[in-house]
Coordinates of C-alpha atoms and ligand atoms in Angstrom, one line a residue:
X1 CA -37.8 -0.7 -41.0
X2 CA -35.3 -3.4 -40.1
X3 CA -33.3 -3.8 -36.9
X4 CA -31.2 -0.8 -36.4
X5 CA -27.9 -1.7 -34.5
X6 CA -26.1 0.9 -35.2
X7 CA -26.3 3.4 -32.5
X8 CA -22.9 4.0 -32.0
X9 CA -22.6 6.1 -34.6
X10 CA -26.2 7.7 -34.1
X11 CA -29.2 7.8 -32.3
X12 CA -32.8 9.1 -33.4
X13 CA -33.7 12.1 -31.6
X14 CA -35.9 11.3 -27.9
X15 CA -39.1 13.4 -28.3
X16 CA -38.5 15.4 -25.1
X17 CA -35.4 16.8 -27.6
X18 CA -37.6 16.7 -30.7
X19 CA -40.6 19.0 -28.7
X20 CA -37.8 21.1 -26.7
X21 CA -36.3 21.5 -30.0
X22 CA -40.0 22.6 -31.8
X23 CA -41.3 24.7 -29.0
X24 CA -37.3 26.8 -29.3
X25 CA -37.6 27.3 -32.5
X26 CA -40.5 28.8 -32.9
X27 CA -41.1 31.0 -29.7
X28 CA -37.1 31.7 -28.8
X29 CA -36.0 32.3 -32.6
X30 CA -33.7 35.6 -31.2
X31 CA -30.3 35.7 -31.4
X32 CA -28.9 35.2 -27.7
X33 CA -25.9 38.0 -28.9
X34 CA -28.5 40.9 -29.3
X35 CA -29.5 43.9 -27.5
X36 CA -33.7 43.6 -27.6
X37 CA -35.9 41.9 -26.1
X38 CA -36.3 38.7 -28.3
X39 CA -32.3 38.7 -28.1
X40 CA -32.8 38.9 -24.3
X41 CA -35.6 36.2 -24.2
X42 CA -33.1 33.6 -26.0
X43 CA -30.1 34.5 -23.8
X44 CA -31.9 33.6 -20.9
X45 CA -33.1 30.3 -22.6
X46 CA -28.9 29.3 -23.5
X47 CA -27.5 30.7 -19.9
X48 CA -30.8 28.0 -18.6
X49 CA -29.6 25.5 -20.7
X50 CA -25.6 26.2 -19.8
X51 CA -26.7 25.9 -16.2
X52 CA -28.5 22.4 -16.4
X53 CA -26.3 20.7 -18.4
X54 CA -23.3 22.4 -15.8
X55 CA -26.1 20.7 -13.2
X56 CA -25.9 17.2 -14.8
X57 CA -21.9 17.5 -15.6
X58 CA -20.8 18.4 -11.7
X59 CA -19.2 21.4 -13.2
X60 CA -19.1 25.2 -13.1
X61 CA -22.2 26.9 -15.2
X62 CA -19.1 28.8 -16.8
X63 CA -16.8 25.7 -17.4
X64 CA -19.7 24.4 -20.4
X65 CA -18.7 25.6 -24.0
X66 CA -21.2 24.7 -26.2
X67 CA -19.9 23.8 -29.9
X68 CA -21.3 21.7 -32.9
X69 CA -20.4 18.2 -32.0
X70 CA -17.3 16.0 -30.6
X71 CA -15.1 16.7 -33.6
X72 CA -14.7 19.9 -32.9
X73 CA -14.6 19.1 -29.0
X74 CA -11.7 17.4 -29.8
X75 CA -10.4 20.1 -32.2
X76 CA -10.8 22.8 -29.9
X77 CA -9.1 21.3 -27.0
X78 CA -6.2 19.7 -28.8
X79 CA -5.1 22.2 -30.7
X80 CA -6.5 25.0 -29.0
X81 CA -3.7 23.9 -26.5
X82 CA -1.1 22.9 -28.7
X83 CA 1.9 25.0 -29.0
X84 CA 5.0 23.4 -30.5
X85 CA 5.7 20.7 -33.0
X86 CA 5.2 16.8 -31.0
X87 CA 3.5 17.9 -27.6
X88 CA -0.1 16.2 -28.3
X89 CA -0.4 12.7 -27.3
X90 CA -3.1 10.2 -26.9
X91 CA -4.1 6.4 -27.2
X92 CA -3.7 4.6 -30.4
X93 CA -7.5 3.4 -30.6
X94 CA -8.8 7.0 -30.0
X95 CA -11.3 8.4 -33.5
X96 CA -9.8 10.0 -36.0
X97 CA -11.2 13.4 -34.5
X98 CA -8.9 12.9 -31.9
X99 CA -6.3 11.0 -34.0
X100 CA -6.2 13.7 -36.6
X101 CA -5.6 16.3 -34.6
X102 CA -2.6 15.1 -32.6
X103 CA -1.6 13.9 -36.0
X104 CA -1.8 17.2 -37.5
X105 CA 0.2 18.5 -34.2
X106 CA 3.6 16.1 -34.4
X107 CA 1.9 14.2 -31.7
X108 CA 2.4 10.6 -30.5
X109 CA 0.3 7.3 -29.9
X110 CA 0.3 5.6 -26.8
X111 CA 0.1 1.9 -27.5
X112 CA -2.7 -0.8 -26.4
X113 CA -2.9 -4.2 -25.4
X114 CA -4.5 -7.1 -27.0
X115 CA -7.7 -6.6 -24.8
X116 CA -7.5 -2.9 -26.0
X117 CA -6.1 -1.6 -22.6
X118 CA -3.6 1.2 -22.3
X119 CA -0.4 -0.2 -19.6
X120 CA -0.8 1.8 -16.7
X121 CA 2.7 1.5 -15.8
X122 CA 3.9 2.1 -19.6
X123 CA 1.7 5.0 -19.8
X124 CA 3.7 6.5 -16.1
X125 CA 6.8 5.8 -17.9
X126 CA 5.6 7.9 -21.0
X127 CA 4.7 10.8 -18.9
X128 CA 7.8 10.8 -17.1
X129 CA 9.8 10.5 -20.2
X130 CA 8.2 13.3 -22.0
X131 CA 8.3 15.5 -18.9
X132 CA 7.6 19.3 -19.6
X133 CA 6.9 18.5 -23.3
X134 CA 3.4 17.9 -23.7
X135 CA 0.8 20.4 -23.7
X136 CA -2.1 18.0 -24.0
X137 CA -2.7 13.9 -23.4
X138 CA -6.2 12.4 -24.5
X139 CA -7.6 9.0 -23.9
X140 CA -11.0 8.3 -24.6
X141 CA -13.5 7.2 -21.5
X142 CA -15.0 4.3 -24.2
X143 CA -14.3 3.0 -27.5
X144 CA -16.1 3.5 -30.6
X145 CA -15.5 0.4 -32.2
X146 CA -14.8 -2.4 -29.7
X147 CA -16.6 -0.6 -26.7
X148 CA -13.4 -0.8 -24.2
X149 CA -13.9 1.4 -20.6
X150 CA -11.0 3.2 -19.6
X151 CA -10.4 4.0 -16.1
X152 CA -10.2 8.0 -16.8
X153 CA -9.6 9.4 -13.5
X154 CA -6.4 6.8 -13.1
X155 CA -5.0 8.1 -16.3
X156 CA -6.1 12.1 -15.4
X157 CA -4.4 11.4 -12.1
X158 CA -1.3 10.7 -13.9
X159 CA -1.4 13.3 -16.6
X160 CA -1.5 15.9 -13.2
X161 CA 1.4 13.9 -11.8
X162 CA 3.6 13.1 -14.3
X163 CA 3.8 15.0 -17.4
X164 CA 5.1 18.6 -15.8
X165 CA 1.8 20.7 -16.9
X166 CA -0.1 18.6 -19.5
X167 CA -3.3 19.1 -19.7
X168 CA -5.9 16.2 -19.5
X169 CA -8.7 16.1 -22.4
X170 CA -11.3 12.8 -22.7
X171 CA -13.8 12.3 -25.5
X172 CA -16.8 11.2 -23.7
X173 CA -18.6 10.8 -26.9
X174 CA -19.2 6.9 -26.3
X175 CA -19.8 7.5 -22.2
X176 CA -22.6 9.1 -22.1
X177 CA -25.5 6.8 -22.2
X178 CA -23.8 4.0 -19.6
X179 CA -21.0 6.1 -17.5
X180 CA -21.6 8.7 -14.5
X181 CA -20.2 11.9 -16.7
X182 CA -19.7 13.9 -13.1
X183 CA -16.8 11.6 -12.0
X184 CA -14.9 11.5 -15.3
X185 CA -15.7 15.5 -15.5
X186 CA -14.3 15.9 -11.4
X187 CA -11.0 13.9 -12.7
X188 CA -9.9 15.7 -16.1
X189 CA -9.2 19.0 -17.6
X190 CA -11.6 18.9 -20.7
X191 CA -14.3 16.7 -22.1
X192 CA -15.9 16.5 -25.4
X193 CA -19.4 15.2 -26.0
X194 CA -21.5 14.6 -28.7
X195 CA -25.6 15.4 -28.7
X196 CA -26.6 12.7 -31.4
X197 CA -24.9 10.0 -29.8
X198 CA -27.5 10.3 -26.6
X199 CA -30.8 10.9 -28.9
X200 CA -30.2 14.5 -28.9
X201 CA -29.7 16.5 -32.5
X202 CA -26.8 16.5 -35.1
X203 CA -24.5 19.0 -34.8
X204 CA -24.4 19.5 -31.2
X205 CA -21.4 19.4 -28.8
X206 CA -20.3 20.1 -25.3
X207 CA -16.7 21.3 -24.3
X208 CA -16.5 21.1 -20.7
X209 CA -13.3 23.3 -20.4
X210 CA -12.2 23.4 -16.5
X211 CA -11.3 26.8 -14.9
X212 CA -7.8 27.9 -15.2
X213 CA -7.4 25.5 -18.2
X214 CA -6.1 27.7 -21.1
X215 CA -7.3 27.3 -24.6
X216 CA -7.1 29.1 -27.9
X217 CA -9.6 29.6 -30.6
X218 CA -9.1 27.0 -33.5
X219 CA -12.0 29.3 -35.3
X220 CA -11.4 33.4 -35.3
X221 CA -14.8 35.5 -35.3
X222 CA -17.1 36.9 -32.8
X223 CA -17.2 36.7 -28.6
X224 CA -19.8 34.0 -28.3
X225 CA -18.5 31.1 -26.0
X226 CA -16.2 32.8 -24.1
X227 CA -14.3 34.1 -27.3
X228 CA -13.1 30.5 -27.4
X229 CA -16.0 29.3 -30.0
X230 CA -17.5 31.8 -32.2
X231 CA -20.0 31.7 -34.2
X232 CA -24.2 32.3 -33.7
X233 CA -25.6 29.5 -31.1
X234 CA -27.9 27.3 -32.2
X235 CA -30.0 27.5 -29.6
X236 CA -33.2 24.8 -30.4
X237 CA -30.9 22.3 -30.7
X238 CA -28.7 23.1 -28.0
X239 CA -31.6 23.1 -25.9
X240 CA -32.6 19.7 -27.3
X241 CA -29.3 18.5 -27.1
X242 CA -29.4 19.7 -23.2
X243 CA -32.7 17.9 -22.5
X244 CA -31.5 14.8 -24.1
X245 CA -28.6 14.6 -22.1
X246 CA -30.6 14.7 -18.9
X247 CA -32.6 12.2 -20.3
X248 CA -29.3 9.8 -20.7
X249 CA -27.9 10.6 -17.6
X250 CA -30.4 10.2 -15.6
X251 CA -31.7 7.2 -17.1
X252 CA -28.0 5.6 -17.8
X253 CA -28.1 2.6 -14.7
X254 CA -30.7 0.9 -16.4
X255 CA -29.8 1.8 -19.7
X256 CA -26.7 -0.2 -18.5
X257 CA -28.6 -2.9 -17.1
X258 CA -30.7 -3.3 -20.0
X259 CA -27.8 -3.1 -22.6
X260 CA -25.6 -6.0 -20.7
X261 CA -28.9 -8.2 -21.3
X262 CA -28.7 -7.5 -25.2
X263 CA -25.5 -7.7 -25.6
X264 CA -24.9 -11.3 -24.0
X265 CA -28.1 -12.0 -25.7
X266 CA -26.3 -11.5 -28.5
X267 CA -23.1 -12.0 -28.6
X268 CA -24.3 -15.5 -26.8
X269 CA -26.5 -16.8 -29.3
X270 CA -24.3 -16.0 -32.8
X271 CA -21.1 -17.7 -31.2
X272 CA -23.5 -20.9 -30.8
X273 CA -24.5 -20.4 -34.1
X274 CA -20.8 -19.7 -35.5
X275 CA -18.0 -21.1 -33.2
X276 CA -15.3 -19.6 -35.2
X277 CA -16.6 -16.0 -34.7
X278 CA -15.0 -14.4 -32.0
X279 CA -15.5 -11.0 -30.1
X280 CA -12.7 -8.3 -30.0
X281 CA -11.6 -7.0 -26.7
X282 CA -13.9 -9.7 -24.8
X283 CA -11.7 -9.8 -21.1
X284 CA -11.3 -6.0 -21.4
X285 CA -13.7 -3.8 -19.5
X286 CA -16.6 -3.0 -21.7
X287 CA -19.6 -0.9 -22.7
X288 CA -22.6 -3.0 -23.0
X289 CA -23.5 -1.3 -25.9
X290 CA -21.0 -2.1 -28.5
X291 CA -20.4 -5.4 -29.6
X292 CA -17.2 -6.3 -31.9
X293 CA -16.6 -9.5 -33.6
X294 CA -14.5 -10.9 -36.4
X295 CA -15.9 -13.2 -39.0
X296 CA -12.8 -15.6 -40.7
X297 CA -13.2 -15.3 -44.6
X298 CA -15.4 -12.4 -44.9
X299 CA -14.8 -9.0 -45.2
X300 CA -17.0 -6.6 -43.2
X301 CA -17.7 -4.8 -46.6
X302 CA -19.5 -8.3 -48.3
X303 CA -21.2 -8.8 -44.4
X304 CA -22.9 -4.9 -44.4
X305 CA -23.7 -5.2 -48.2
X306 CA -25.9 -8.3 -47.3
X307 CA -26.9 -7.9 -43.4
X308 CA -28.7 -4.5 -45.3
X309 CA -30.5 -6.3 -47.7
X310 CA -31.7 -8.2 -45.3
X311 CA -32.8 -5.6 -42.7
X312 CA -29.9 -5.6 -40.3
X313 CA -28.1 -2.3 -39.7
X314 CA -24.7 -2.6 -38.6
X315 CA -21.1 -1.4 -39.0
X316 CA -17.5 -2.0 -39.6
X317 CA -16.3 0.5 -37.4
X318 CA -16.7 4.1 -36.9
X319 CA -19.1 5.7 -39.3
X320 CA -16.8 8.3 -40.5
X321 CA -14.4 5.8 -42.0
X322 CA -16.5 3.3 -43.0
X323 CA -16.6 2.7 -46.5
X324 CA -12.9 2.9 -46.1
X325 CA -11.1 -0.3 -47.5
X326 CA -8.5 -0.5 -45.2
X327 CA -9.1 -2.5 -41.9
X328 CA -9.9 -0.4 -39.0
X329 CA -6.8 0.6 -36.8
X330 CA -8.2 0.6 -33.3
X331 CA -8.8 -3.3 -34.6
X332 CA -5.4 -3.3 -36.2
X333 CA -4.2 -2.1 -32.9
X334 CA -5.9 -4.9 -31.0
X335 CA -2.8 -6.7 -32.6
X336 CA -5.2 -8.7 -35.2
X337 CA -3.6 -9.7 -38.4
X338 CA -4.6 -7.3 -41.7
X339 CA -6.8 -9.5 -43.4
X340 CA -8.7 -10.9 -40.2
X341 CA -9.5 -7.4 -39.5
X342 CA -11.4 -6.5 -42.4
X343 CA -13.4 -9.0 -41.3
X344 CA -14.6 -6.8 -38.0
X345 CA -18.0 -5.9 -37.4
X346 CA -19.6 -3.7 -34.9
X347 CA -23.0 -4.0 -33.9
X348 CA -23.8 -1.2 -31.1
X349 CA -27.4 -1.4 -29.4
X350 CA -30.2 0.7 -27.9
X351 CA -33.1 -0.1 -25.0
X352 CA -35.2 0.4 -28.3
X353 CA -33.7 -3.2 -29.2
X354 CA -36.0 -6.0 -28.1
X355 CA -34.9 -9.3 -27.0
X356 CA -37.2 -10.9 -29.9
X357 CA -35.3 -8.6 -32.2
X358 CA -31.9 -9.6 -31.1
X359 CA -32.5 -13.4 -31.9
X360 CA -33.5 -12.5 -34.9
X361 CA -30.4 -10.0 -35.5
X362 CA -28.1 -13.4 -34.6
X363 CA -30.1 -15.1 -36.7
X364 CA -29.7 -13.2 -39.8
X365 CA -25.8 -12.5 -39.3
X366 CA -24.9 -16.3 -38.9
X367 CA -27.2 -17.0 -42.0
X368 CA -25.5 -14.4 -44.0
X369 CA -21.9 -15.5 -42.6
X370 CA -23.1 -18.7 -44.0
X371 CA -24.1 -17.8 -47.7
X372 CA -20.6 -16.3 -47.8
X373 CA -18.4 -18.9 -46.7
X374 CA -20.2 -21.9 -47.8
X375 CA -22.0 -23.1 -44.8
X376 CA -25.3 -24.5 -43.4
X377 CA -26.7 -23.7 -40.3
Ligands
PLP401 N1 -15.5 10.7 -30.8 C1 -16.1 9.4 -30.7 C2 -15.6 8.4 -29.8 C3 -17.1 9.2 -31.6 O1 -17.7 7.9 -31.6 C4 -17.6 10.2 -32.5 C5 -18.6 9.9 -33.5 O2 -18.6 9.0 -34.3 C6 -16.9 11.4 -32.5 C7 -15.9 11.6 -31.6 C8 -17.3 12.5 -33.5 O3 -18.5 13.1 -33.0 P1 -19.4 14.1 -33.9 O4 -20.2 13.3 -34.8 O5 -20.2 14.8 -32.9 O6 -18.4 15.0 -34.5

């Protein structure tokens, strides 16, 4: 099947999720809303599952809103809070489902540096400056694209501090395989995960929404969720997506471990292979399981066209622009020129990834890098 290095954008499903997910669908098929017994039987399968995850989180059973995936996270506590034209802010490498939304609200970017770090001190100034304006700040805990750690409970501290009443959201999506969620959850207001990025299903979300934090609807209908997300739960997969995040958490140290391996693996042996590649954000604290590099005289297009015919699955960026011909901005905000960073690809791995399959991986990019510009290995 090729090697599949593309798990920042998705991850196959664990088969504790897949069997949770089988065994809810056909023996808890009620709708948790109802007044019967099978309605009864499910409720007390979703209030389980709102309880563990709350368990694994460090939060309040009734501070976990369960919702379809990270976009609409992000959504629901952006412009759930939003009030007025311009009081949304964020980072300016955040995804577009965090992007869009401040966007969409009059809301400001909050530069980076070339390592992809926000300034700590810059960001202080910020707050101070917009004092009393904001209703909501988000900074992601780790990059999509170039894998870059942000100290959350530094920049939550400030948010508190600073901005006169802000409230503090972080997308988590890209945490929470590697990270300790429960500290980042402790520090901020809201946090938005996504089940398919930690081999739960598609289409699965948590909101953790902290108590006395105050959000509207974005979507109008029924009571479910608090009255904050309507809609009928889906409870297999939320169940799945529940198991599968215990399964990450739990297992995320040597996940860790295991990832830094890979990554230097790789990132060692195709920079021996190709000295002029180089690796976006590399001094910057990172996630071991993205890797970012540029490729002078390519474009990431020509690179994924071939790496697929050859078996390698990777990505330009984040899968929901790629495809896209214009270069990526969280690279464009790195402060690369335009042309180098079409050129950016983004390989993100798994502990499914051998060592063996690695080499091979490096092997196969440098080859195809080759074939493109002209080279020999
Ligand atoms: N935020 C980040 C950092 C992501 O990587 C993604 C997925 O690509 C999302 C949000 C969107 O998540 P979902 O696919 O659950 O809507």
């Amino acid at each position: 099947m090729g090697i599949y290095l593309d798990n920042a954008s998705t991850t196959p499903m664990s088969a504790a999720a897949l069997n949770e997910y089988q065994m809810l669908a056909s023996d808890f098929y009620g709708n948790p809303q109802g007044n019967h017994t099978v309605s009864r039987l499910a409720l007390r399968k979703l209030d389980e599952y709102r309880q563990r995850a709350s368990q694994v989180l460090g939060c309040a059973v009734s501070e976990v809103y369960f919702t379809s995936g990270a976009t609409e996270s992000n959504n629901l506590a952006l412009l759930g809070s939003h009030r007025k034209l311009g009081d949304l802010a964020c980072s300016s490498i955040e995804h577009k489902a965090v992007l869009s939304p401040v966007e969409y609200g009059g809301g400001e970017k909050v530069p980076v540096s070339g390592d992809g770090m926000i300034d700590q001190d810059l960001f202080r100034d910020y707050l101070k400056e917009k004092r009393g304006n904001l209703a909501a700040v988000s900074i992601m805990a780790v990059n999509n694209e170039i894998g870059v750690i942000n100290p959350i409970p530094i920049f939550a501290g400030m948010v508190h501090k600073h901005s006169g009443g802000a409230i503090f959201h972080c997308d988590g999506v890209q945490a929470s395989q590697i990270l300790n969620l429960a500290p980042i959850v402790a520090s901020v207001d809201c946090l938005s995960l996504s089940g398919h990025k930690f081999n739960g299903p598609k289409g699965t979300g948590i909101l953790v929404v902290k108590e006395g934090t105050a959000l509207r609807p974005i979507v109008r209908g029924g009571s479910q969720e608090r009255d904050i997300r309507p809609g009928t739960h889906d409870l297999p997969s939320i169940g799945a997506m529940v198991v599968a995040l215990e399964e990450a958490q739990s297992q995320r140290s040597t996940t860790h471990e295991y990832l830094i391996k890979i990554r230097d693996l790789f990132e060692e042996r195709l920079t021996a292979l190709l000295p002029n590649v180089s690796v976006n954000a590399l001094n910057g604290d990172r996630s071991p399981a993205i890797s970012n590099l540029l490729f002078p005289g390519t474009t990431n297009e020509e690179m994924l066209y071939l790496l697929d015919g050859a078996g390698v699955y990777a990505s330009g960026g984040a899968a929901c622009a790629s495809g896209a011909l214009d270069p990526s901005h969280v690279i464009m905000a790195l402060g690369v020129d335009k042309l180098l960073a079409k050129s950016a690809l983004r390989f993100s791995f798994s502990t499914s990834n051998t060592a063996e399959e690695i080499i091979e991986a490096s092997e196969i990019v440098a080859k195809v890098y080759l074939q493109l510009t002209g080279g020999q290995l």
